[in-house]
PDB file of C-alpha atoms in Angstrom:
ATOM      1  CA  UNK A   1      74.841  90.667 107.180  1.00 82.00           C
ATOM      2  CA  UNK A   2      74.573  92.679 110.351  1.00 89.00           C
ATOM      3  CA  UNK A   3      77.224  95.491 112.253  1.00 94.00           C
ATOM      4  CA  UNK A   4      78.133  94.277 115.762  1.00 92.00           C
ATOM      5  CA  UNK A   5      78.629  97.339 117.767  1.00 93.00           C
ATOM      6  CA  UNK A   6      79.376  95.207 120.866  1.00 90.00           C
ATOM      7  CA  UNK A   7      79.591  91.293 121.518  1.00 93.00           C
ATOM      8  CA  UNK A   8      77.916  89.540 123.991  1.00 92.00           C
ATOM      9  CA  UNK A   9      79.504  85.710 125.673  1.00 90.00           C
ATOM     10  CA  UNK A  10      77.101  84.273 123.377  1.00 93.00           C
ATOM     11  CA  UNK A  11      78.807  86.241 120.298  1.00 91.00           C
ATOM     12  CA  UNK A  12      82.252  85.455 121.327  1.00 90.00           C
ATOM     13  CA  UNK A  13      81.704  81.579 121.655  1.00 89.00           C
ATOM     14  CA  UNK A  14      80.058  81.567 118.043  1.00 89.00           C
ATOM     15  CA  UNK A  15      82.661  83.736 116.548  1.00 91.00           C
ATOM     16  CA  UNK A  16      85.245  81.335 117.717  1.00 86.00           C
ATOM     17  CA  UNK A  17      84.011  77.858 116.812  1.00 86.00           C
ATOM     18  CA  UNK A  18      83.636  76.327 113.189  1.00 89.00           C
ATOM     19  CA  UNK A  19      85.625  77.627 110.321  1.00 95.00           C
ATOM     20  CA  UNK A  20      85.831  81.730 110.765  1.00 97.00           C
ATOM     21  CA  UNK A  21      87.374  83.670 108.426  1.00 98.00           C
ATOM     22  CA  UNK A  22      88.545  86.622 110.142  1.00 98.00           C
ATOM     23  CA  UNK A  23      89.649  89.592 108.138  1.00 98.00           C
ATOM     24  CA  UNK A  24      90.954  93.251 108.272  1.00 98.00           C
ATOM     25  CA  UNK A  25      93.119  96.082 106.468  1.00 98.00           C
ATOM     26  CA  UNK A  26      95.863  97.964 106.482  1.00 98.00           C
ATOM     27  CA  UNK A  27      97.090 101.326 104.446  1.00 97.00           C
ATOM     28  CA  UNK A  28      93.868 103.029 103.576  1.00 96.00           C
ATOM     29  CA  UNK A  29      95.426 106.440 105.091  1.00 96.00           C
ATOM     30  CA  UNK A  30      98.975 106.506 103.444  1.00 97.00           C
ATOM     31  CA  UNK A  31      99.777 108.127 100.474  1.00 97.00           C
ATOM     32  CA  UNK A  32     101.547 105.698  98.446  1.00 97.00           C
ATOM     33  CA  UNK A  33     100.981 101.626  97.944  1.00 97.00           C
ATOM     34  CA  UNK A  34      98.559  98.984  98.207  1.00 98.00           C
ATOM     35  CA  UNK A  35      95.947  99.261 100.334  1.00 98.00           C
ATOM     36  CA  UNK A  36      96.682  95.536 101.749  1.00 98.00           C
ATOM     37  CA  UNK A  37      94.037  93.268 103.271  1.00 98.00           C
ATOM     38  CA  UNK A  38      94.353  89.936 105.065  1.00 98.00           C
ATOM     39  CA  UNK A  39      91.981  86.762 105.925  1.00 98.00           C
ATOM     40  CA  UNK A  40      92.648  84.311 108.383  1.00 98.00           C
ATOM     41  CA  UNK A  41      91.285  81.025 109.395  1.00 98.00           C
ATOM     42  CA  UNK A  42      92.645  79.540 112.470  1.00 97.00           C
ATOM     43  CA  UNK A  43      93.136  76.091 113.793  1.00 96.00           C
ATOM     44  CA  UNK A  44      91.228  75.729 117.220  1.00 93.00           C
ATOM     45  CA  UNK A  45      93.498  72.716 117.859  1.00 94.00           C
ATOM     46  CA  UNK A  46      96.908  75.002 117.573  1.00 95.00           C
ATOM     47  CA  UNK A  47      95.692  78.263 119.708  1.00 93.00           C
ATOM     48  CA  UNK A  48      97.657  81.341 119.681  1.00 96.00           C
ATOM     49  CA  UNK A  49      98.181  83.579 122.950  1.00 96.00           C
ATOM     50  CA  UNK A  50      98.844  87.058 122.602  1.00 95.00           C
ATOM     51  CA  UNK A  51      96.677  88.140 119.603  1.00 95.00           C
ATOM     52  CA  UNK A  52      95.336  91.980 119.306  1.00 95.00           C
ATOM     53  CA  UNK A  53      94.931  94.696 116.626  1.00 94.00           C
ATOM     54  CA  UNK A  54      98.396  94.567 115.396  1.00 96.00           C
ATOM     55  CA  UNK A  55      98.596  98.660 116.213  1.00 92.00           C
ATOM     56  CA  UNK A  56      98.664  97.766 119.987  1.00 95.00           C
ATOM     57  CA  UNK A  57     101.108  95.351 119.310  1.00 96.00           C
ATOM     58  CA  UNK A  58     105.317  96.009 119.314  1.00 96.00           C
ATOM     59  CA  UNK A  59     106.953  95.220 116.032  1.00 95.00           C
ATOM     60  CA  UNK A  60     109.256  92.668 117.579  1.00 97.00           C
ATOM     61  CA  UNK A  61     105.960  90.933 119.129  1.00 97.00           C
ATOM     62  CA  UNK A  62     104.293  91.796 115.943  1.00 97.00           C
ATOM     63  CA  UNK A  63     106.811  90.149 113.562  1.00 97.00           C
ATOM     64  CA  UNK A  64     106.608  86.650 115.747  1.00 98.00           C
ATOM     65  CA  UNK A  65     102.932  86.505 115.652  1.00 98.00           C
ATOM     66  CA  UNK A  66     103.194  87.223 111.834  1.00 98.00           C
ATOM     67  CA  UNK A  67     105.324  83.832 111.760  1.00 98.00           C
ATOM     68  CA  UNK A  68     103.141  81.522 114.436  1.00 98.00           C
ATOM     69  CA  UNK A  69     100.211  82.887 112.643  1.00 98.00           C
ATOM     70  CA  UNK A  70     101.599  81.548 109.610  1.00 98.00           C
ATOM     71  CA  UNK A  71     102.600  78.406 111.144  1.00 98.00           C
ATOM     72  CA  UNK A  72      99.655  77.469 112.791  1.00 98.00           C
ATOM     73  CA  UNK A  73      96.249  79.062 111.323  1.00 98.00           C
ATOM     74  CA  UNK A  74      94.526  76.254 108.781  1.00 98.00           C
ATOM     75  CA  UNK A  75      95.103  78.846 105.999  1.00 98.00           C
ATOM     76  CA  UNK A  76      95.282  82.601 105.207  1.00 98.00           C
ATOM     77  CA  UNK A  77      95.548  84.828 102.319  1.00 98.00           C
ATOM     78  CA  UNK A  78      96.613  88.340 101.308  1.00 98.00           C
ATOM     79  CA  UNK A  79      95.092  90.412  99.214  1.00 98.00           C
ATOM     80  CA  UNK A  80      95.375  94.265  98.008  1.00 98.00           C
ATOM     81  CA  UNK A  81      94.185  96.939  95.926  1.00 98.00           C
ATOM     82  CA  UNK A  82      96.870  98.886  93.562  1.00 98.00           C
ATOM     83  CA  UNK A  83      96.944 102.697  93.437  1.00 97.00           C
ATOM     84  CA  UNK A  84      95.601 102.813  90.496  1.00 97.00           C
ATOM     85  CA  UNK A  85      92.822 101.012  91.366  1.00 98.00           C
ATOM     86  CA  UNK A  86      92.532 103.063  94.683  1.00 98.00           C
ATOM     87  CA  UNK A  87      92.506 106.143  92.251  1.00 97.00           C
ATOM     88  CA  UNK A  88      90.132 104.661  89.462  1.00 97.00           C
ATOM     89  CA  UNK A  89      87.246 102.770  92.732  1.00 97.00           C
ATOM     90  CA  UNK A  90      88.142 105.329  95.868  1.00 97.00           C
ATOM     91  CA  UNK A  91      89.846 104.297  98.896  1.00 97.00           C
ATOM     92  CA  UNK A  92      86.648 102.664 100.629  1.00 97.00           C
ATOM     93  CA  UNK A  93      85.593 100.523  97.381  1.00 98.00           C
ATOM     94  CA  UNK A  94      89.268  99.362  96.711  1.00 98.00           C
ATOM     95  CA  UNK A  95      89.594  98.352 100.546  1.00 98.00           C
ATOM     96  CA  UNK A  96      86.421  96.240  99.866  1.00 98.00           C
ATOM     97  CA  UNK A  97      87.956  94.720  96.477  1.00 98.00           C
ATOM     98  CA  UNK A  98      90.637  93.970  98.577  1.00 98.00           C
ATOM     99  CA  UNK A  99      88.983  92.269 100.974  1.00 98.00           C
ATOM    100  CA  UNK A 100      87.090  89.589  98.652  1.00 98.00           C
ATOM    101  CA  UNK A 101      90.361  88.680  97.124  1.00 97.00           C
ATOM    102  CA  UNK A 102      91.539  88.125 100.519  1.00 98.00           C
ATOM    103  CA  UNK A 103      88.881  85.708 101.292  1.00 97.00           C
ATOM    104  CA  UNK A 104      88.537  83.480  97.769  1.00 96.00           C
ATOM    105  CA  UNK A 105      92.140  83.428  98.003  1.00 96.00           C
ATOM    106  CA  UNK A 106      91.553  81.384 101.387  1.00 96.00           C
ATOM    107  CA  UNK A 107      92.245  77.051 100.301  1.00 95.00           C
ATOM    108  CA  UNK A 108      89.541  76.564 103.110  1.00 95.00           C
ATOM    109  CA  UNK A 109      86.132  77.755 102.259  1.00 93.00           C
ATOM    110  CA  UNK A 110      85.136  79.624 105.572  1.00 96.00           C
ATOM    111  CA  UNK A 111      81.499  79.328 107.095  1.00 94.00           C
ATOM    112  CA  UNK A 112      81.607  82.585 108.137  1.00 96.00           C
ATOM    113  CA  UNK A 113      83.098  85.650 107.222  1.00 97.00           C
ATOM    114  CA  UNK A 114      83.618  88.381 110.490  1.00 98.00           C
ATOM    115  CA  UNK A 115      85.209  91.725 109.042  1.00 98.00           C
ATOM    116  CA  UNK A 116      86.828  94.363 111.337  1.00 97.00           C
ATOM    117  CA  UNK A 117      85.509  97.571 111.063  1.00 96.00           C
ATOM    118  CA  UNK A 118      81.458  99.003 110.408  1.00 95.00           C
ATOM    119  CA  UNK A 119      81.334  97.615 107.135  1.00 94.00           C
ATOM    120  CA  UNK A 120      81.668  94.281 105.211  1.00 95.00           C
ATOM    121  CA  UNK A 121      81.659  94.003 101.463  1.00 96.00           C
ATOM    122  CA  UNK A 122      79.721  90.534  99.665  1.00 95.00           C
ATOM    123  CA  UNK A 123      81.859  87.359  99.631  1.00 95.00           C
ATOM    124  CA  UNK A 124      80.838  84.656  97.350  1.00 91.00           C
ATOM    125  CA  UNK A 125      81.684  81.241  97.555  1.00 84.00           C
ATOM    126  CA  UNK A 126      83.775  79.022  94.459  1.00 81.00           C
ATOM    127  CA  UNK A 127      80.040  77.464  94.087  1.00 79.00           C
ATOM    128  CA  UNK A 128      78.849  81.369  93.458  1.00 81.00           C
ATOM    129  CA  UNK A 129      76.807  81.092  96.517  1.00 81.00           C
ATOM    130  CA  UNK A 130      77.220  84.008  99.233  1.00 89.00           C
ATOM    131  CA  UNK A 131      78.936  83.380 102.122  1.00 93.00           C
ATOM    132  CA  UNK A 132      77.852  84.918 105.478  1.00 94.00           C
ATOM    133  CA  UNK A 133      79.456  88.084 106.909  1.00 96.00           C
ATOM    134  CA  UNK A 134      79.705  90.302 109.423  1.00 97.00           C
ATOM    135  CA  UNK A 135      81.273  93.353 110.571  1.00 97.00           C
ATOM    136  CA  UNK A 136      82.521  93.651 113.884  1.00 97.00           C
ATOM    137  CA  UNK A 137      83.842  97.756 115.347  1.00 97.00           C
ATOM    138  CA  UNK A 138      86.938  97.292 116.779  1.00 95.00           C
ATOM    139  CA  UNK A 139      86.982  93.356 115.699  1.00 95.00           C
ATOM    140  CA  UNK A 140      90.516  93.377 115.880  1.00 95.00           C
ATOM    141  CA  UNK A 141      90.997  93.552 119.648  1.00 95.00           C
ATOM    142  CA  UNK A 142      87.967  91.300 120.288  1.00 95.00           C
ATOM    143  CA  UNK A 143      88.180  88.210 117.938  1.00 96.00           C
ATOM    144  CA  UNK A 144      91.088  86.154 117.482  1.00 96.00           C
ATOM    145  CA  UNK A 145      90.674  85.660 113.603  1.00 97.00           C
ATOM    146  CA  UNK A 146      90.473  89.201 113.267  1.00 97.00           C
ATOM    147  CA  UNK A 147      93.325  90.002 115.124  1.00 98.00           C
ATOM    148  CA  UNK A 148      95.157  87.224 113.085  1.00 98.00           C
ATOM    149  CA  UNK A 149      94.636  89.011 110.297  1.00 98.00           C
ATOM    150  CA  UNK A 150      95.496  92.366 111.441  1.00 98.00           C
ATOM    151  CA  UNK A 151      98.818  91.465 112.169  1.00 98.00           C
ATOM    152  CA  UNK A 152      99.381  89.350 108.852  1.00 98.00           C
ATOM    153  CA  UNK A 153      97.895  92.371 106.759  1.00 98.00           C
ATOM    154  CA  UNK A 154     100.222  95.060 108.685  1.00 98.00           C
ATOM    155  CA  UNK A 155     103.509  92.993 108.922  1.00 98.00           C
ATOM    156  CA  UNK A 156     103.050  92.116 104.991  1.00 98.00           C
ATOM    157  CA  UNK A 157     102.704  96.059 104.243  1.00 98.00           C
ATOM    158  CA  UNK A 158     104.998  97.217 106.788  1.00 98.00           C
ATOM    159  CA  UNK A 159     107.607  94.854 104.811  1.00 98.00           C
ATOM    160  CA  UNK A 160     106.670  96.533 101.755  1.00 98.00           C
ATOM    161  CA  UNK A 161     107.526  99.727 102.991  1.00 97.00           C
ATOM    162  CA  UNK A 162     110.764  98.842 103.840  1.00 97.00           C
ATOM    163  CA  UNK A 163     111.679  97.672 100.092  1.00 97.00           C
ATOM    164  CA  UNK A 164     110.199 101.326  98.780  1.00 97.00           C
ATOM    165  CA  UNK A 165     112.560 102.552 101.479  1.00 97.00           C
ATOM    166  CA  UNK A 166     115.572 100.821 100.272  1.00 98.00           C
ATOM    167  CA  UNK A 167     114.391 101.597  96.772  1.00 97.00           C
ATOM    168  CA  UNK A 168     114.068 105.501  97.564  1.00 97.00           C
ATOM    169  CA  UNK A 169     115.111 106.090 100.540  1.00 97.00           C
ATOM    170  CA  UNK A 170     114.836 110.077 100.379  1.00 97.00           C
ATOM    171  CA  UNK A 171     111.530 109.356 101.069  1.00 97.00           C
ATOM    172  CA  UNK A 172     111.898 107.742 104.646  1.00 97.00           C
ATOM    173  CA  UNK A 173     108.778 105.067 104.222  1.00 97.00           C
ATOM    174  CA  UNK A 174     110.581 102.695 106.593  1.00 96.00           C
ATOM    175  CA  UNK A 175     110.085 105.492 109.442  1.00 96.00           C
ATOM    176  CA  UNK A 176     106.640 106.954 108.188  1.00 97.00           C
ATOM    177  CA  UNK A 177     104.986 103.585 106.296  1.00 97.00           C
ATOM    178  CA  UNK A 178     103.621 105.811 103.617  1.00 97.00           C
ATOM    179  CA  UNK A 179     101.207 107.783 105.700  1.00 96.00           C
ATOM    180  CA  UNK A 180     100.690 111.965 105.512  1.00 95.00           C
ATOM    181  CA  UNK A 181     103.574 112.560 108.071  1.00 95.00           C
ATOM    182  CA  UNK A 182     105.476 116.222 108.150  1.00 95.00           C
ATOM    183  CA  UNK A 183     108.392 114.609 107.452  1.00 95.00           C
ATOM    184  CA  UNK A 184     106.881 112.693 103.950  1.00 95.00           C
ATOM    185  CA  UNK A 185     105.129 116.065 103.204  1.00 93.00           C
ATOM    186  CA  UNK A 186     108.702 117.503 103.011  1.00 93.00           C
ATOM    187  CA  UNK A 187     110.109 114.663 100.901  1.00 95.00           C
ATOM    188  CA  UNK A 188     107.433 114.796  98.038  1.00 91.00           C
ATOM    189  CA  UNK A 189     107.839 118.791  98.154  1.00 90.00           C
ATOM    190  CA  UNK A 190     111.601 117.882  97.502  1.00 93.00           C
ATOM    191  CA  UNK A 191     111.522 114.771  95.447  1.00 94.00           C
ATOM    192  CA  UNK A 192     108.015 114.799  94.225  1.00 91.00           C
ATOM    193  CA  UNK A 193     105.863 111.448  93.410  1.00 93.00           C
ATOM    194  CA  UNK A 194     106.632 108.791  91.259  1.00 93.00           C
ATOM    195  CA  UNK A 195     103.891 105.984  89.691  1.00 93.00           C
ATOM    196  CA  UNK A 196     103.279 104.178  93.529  1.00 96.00           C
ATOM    197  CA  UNK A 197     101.635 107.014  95.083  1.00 97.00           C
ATOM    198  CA  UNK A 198      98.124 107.644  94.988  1.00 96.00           C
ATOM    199  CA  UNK A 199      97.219 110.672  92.534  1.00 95.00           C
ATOM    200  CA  UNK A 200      93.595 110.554  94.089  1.00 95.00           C
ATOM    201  CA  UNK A 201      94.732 111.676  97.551  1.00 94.00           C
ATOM    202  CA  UNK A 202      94.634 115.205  98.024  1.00 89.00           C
ATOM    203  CA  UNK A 203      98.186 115.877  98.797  1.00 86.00           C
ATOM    204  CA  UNK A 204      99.077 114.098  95.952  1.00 89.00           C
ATOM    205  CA  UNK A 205      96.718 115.803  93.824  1.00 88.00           C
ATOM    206  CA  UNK A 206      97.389 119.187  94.899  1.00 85.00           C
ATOM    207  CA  UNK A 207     101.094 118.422  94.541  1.00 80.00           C
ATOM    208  CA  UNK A 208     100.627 117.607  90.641  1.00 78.00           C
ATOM    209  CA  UNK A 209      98.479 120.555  90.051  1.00 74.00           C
ATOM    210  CA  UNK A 210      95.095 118.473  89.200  1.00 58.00           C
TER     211      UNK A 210
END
């Protein structure tokens, strides 16, 4: 397992050949949710223009990579981390839980395992054997896998938010996504929390008093 600070040619053209799992998160900052993880493996034979770390990315453009993605990659899974579990592991360690789920979810069984970010948790195999990983800084601007799931991970979130939004919509998480905005700030001082947010978060804690 090694951290890839920067990638070489000869990086990018063995990142981008054989079965690569790419994978990345979304939500570790907001207050309330899943913390919401994604793995992709793509089909060289059906490429994909346009791919980036879904923040760079409009949600319109966002939304119809989410669907060629879908469409076209030889698999890719979702997986997440509960509040509760956030509270009970800690925001890093449930991102990581996350993250495995994501990848023995995957139908495929990748060769290799490249994880956005400094740090990559251990992925094992159905056979129990480990599987290979690395983490990649800034991954999801520089490898397409990555980027794939990036945009899978924050489109599947970003829809959650929306249903929490129709389902309180005092709360304005279809504008703010859940993170520590002024405006949520002012709705939780008003409305207070209910079981979805995270009681671990210091906002959240201070709110309750614990």
């Amino acid at each position: 397992m090694a951290t890839y600070k920067s990638l070489t040619e000869a990086d990018l053209l063995a990142f981008s050949t054989g079965l690569i799992a790419g994978v990345d998160e979304v939500g570790r900052g907001p207050l309330v949710g899943d913390v919401v993880t994604a793995a992709v493996i793509l089909d060289p034979n059906k490429p994909i223009s346009g791919l980036n770390d879904s923040k760079k990315l409009s949600e319109k453009r966002r939304e119809a990579l989410f669907d060629e993605i879908c469409d076209k990659a030889l698999c890719y899974q979702v997986g997440r981390a509960s509040p509760a579990e956030i509270d009970e592991l800690n925001i890093l360690h449930a991102t990581m839980l996350a993250m495995q789920r994501a990848v023995a979810g995957l139908n495929i069984a990748p060769e290799l395992v490249l994880v956005d970010g400094n740090r990559s948790p251990i992925f094992v195999a159905d056979n129990g054997a480990g599987l290979t990983s690395h983490s990649i800084i800034k991954g999801d601007g520089l490898i397409a896998s990555i980027s794939a799931a990036s945009i899978i991970a924050k489109v599947t979130r970003d829809r959650e938010m929306d249903v929490l939004d129709a389902a309180y919509p005092q709360y304005g998480f279809a504008k703010h996504k859940g993170y520590p905005t002024k405006a949520h700030f002012e709705a939780i001082a008003e409305h207070g929390v209910f079981d979805q947010y995270r009681k671990s978060f210091k906002p959240v804690k201070a709110l309750l008093g614990l």
